[in-house]
Coordinates of C-alpha atoms in Angstrom, one line a residue:
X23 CA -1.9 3.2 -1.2
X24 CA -1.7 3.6 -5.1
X25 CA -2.4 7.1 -4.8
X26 CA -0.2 7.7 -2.0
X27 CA 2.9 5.7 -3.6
X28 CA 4.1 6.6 -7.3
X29 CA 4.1 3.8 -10.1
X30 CA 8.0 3.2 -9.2
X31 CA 7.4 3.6 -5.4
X32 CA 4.3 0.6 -5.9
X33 CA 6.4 -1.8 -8.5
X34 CA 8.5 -1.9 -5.6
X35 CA 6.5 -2.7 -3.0
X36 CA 4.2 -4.9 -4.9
X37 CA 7.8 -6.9 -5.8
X38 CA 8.8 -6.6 -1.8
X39 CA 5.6 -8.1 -1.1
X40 CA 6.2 -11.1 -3.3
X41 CA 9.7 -11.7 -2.7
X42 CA 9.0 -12.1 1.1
X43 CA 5.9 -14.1 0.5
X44 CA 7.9 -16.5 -1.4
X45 CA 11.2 -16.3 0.4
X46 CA 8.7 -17.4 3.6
X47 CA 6.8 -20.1 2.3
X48 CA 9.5 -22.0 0.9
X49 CA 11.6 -22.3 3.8
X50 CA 9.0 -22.7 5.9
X51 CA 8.8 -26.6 6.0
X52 CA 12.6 -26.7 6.0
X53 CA 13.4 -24.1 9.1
X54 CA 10.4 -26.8 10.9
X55 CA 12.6 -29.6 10.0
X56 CA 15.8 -28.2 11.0
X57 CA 14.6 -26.3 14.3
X58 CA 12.9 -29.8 15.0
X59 CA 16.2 -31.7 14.9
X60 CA 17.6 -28.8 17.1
X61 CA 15.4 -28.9 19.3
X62 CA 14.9 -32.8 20.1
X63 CA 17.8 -34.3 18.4
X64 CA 21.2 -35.4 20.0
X65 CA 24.4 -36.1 16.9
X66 CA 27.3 -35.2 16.4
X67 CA 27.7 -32.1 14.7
X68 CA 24.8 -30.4 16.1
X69 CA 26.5 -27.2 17.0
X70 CA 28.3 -27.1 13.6
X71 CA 24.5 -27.1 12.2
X72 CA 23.2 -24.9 14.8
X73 CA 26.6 -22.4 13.6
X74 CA 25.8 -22.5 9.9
X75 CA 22.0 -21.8 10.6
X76 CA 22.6 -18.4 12.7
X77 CA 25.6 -17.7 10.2
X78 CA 23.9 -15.0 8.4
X79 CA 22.9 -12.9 11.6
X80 CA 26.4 -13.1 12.2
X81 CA 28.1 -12.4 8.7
X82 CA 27.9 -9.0 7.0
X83 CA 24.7 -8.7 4.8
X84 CA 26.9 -8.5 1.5
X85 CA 29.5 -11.5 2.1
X86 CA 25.9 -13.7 2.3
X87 CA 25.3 -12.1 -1.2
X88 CA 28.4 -12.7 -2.4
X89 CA 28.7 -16.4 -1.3
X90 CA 24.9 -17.0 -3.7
X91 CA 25.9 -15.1 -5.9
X92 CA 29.0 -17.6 -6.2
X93 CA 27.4 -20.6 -5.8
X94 CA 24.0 -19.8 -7.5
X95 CA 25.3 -17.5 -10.1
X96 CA 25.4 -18.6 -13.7
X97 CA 29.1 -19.3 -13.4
X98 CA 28.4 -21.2 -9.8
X99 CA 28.0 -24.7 -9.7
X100 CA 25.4 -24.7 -8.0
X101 CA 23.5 -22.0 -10.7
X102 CA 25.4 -23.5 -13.7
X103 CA 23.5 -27.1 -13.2
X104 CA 20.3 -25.0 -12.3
X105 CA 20.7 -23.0 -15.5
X106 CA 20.6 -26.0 -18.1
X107 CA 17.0 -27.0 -16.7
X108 CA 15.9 -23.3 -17.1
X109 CA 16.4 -22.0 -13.7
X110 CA 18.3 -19.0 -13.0
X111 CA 18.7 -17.4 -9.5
X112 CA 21.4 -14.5 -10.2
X113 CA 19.8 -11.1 -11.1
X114 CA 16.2 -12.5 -11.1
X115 CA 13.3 -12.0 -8.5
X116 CA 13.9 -15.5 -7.5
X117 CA 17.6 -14.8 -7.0
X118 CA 15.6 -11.7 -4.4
X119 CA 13.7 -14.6 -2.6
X120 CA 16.5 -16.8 -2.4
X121 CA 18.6 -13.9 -0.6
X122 CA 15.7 -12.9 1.8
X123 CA 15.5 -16.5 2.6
X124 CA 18.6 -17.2 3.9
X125 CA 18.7 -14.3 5.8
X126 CA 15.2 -14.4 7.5
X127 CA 15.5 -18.3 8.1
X128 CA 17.7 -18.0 11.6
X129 CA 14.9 -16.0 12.5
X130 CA 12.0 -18.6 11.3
X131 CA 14.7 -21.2 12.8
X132 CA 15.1 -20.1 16.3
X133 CA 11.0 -19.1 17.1
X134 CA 10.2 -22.6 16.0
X135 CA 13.0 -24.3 18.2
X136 CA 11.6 -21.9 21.3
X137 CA 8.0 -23.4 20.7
X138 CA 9.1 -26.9 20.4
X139 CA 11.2 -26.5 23.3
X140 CA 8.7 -25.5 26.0
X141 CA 6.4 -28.7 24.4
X142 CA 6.9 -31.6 27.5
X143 CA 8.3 -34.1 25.3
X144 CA 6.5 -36.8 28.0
X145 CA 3.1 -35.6 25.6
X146 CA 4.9 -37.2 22.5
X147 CA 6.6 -39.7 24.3
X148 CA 3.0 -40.8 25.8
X149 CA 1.9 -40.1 22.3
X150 CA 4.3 -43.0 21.2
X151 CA 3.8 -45.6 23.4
X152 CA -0.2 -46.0 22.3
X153 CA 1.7 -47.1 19.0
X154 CA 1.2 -43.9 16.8
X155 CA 4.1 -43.4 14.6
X156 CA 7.0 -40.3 15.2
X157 CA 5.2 -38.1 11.7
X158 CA 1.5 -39.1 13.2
X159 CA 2.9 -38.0 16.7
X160 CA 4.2 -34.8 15.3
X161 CA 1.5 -34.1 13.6
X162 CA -1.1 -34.6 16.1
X163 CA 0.7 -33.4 19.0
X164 CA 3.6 -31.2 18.5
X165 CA 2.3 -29.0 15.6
X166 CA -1.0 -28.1 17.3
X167 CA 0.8 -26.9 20.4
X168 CA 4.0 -24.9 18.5
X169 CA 1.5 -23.7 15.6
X170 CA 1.6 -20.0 17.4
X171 CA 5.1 -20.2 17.4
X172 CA 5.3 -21.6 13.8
X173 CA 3.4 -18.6 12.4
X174 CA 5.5 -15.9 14.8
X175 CA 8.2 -17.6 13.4
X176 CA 7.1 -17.5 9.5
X177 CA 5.8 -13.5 10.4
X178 CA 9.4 -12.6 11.8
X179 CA 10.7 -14.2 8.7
X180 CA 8.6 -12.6 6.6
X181 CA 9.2 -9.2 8.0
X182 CA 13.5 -9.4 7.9
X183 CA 13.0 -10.4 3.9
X184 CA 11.0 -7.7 3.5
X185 CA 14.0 -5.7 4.9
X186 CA 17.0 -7.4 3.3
X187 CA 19.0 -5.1 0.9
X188 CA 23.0 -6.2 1.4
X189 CA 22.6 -9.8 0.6
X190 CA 19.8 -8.6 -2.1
X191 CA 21.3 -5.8 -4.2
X192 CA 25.0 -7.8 -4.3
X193 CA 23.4 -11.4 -5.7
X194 CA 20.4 -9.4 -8.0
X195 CA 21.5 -6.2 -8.1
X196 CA 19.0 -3.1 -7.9
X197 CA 16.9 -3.3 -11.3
X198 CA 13.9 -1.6 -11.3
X199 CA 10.7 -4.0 -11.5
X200 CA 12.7 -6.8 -11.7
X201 CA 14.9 -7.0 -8.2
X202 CA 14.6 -3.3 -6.7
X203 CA 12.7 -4.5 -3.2
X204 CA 11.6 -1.8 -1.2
X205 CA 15.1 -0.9 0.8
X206 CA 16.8 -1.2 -3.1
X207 CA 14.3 1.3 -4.1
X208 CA 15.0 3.6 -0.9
X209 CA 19.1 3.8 -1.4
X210 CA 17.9 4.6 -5.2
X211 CA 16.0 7.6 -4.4
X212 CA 18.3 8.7 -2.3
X213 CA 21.1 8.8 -4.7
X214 CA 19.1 11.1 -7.3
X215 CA 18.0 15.1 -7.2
X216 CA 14.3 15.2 -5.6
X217 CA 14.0 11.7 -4.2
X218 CA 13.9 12.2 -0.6
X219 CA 10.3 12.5 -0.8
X220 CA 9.3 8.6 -2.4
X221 CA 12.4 7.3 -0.2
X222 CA 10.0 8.7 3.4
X223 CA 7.3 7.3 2.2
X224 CA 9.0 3.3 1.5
X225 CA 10.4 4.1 4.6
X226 CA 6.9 4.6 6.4
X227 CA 6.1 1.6 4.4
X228 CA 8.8 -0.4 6.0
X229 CA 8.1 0.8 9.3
X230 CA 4.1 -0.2 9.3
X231 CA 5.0 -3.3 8.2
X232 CA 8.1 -4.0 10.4
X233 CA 5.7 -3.1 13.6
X234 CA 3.0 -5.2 12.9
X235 CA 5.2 -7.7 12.4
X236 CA 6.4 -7.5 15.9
X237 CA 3.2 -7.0 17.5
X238 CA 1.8 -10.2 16.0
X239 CA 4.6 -12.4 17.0
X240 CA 4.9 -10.8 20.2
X241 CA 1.2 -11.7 20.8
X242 CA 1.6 -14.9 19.2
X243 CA 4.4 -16.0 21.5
X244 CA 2.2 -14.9 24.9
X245 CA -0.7 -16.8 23.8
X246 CA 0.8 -19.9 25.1
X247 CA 1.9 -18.6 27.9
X248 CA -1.3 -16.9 28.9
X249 CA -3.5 -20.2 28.3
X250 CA -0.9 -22.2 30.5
X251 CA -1.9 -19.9 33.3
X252 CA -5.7 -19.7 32.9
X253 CA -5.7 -24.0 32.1

């Protein structure tokens, strides 16, 4: 691939790459938490939460970024407090993480709350009566059987960050091998003499990677199914 890709055309898929891995694994244990409480939980205010977590497939790409970039930016208060204690979100690869988070996590959010839903919840509930505690119940029980969905869920995720570019380029911006992701990198070539070429090829880039994405979760998210049927 490094001799297929120019030096720019790699920076940006190496930083794509790192962005989505990050933007993945940190929300991972908090989109498990918060499809959990979706998915077994009865409080008031569960819709408002449900609402807020699908917000960003609903709101345009570049309103998300703005909203970050207000709270998290230097002048946010939000990035203001983060800034004194040395960390800064607002034109930074971390600021590109943070964006691709919140945009992937409905995604991460609802395969997880699929998965728990088809678990019986008479398994934990039988589970709980032999005296094992709710996290050792969980743990035990419920993550075993909603792991495939768990990683569909993370591979989805990881897929839409690798994606993102509204919410992206208006928090960081679009500066070379510091926030230009892959789509950044694509509207950049297209906006210069000669660039049409690199852009096709971070477009085939995008499009390998967005496919097996969707083949794995796909196959992921039969697997239960099919073993239900042969058991």
């Amino acid at each position: 691939m490094t001799d297929w890709l120019g030096p720019e055309e790699w920076r940006a898929v190496a930083l794509s790459l790192k962005v989505s891995f990050w933007a993945t694994m940190l929300s991972l244990p908090i989109g498990l938490w918060v499809a959990f409480v979706l998915a077994r939980c009865d409080f008031p205010g569960k819709q408002i939460l449900n609402g807020l977590v699908h917000l960003p497939l609903i709101l345009p790409p570049v309103v998300t970024g703005y909203i970050l970039l207000a709270t998290f930016g230097i002048q946010g208060p939000i990035g203001s407090a983060l800034q004194e204690i040395g960390i800064v979100f607002a034109f930074r690869w971390t600021g590109a993480a943070l964006a691709a988070a919140v945009m992937a996590f409905p995604l991460m959010v609802r395969a997880m709350r699929l998965s728990i839903e088809a678990v019986d919840p008479k398994l934990e509930e039988a589970a709980g009566t032999l005296g094992a505690s709710g996290l050792w119940v969980f743990l035990t029980v419920t993550l075993p059987l909603i792991l495939p969905g768990v990683i569909a869920g993370a591979i989805l995720a990881f897929a839409k960050a690798m994606g993102e570019f509204g919410a992206t380029i208006t928090f960081v911006s679009n500066i070379p091998g510091q926030t230009q992701t892959v789509p950044s990198a694509i509207y950049a070539f297209l906006q210069i003499p000669d660039g049409e070429a690199s852009a096709w090829r971070l477009v085939i880039v995008s499009v390998v990677i967005a496919m097996t994405a969707l083949l794995l979760s796909e196959w992921l998210a039969r697997r239960p199914v099919a073993q239900r049927g042969s058991a």
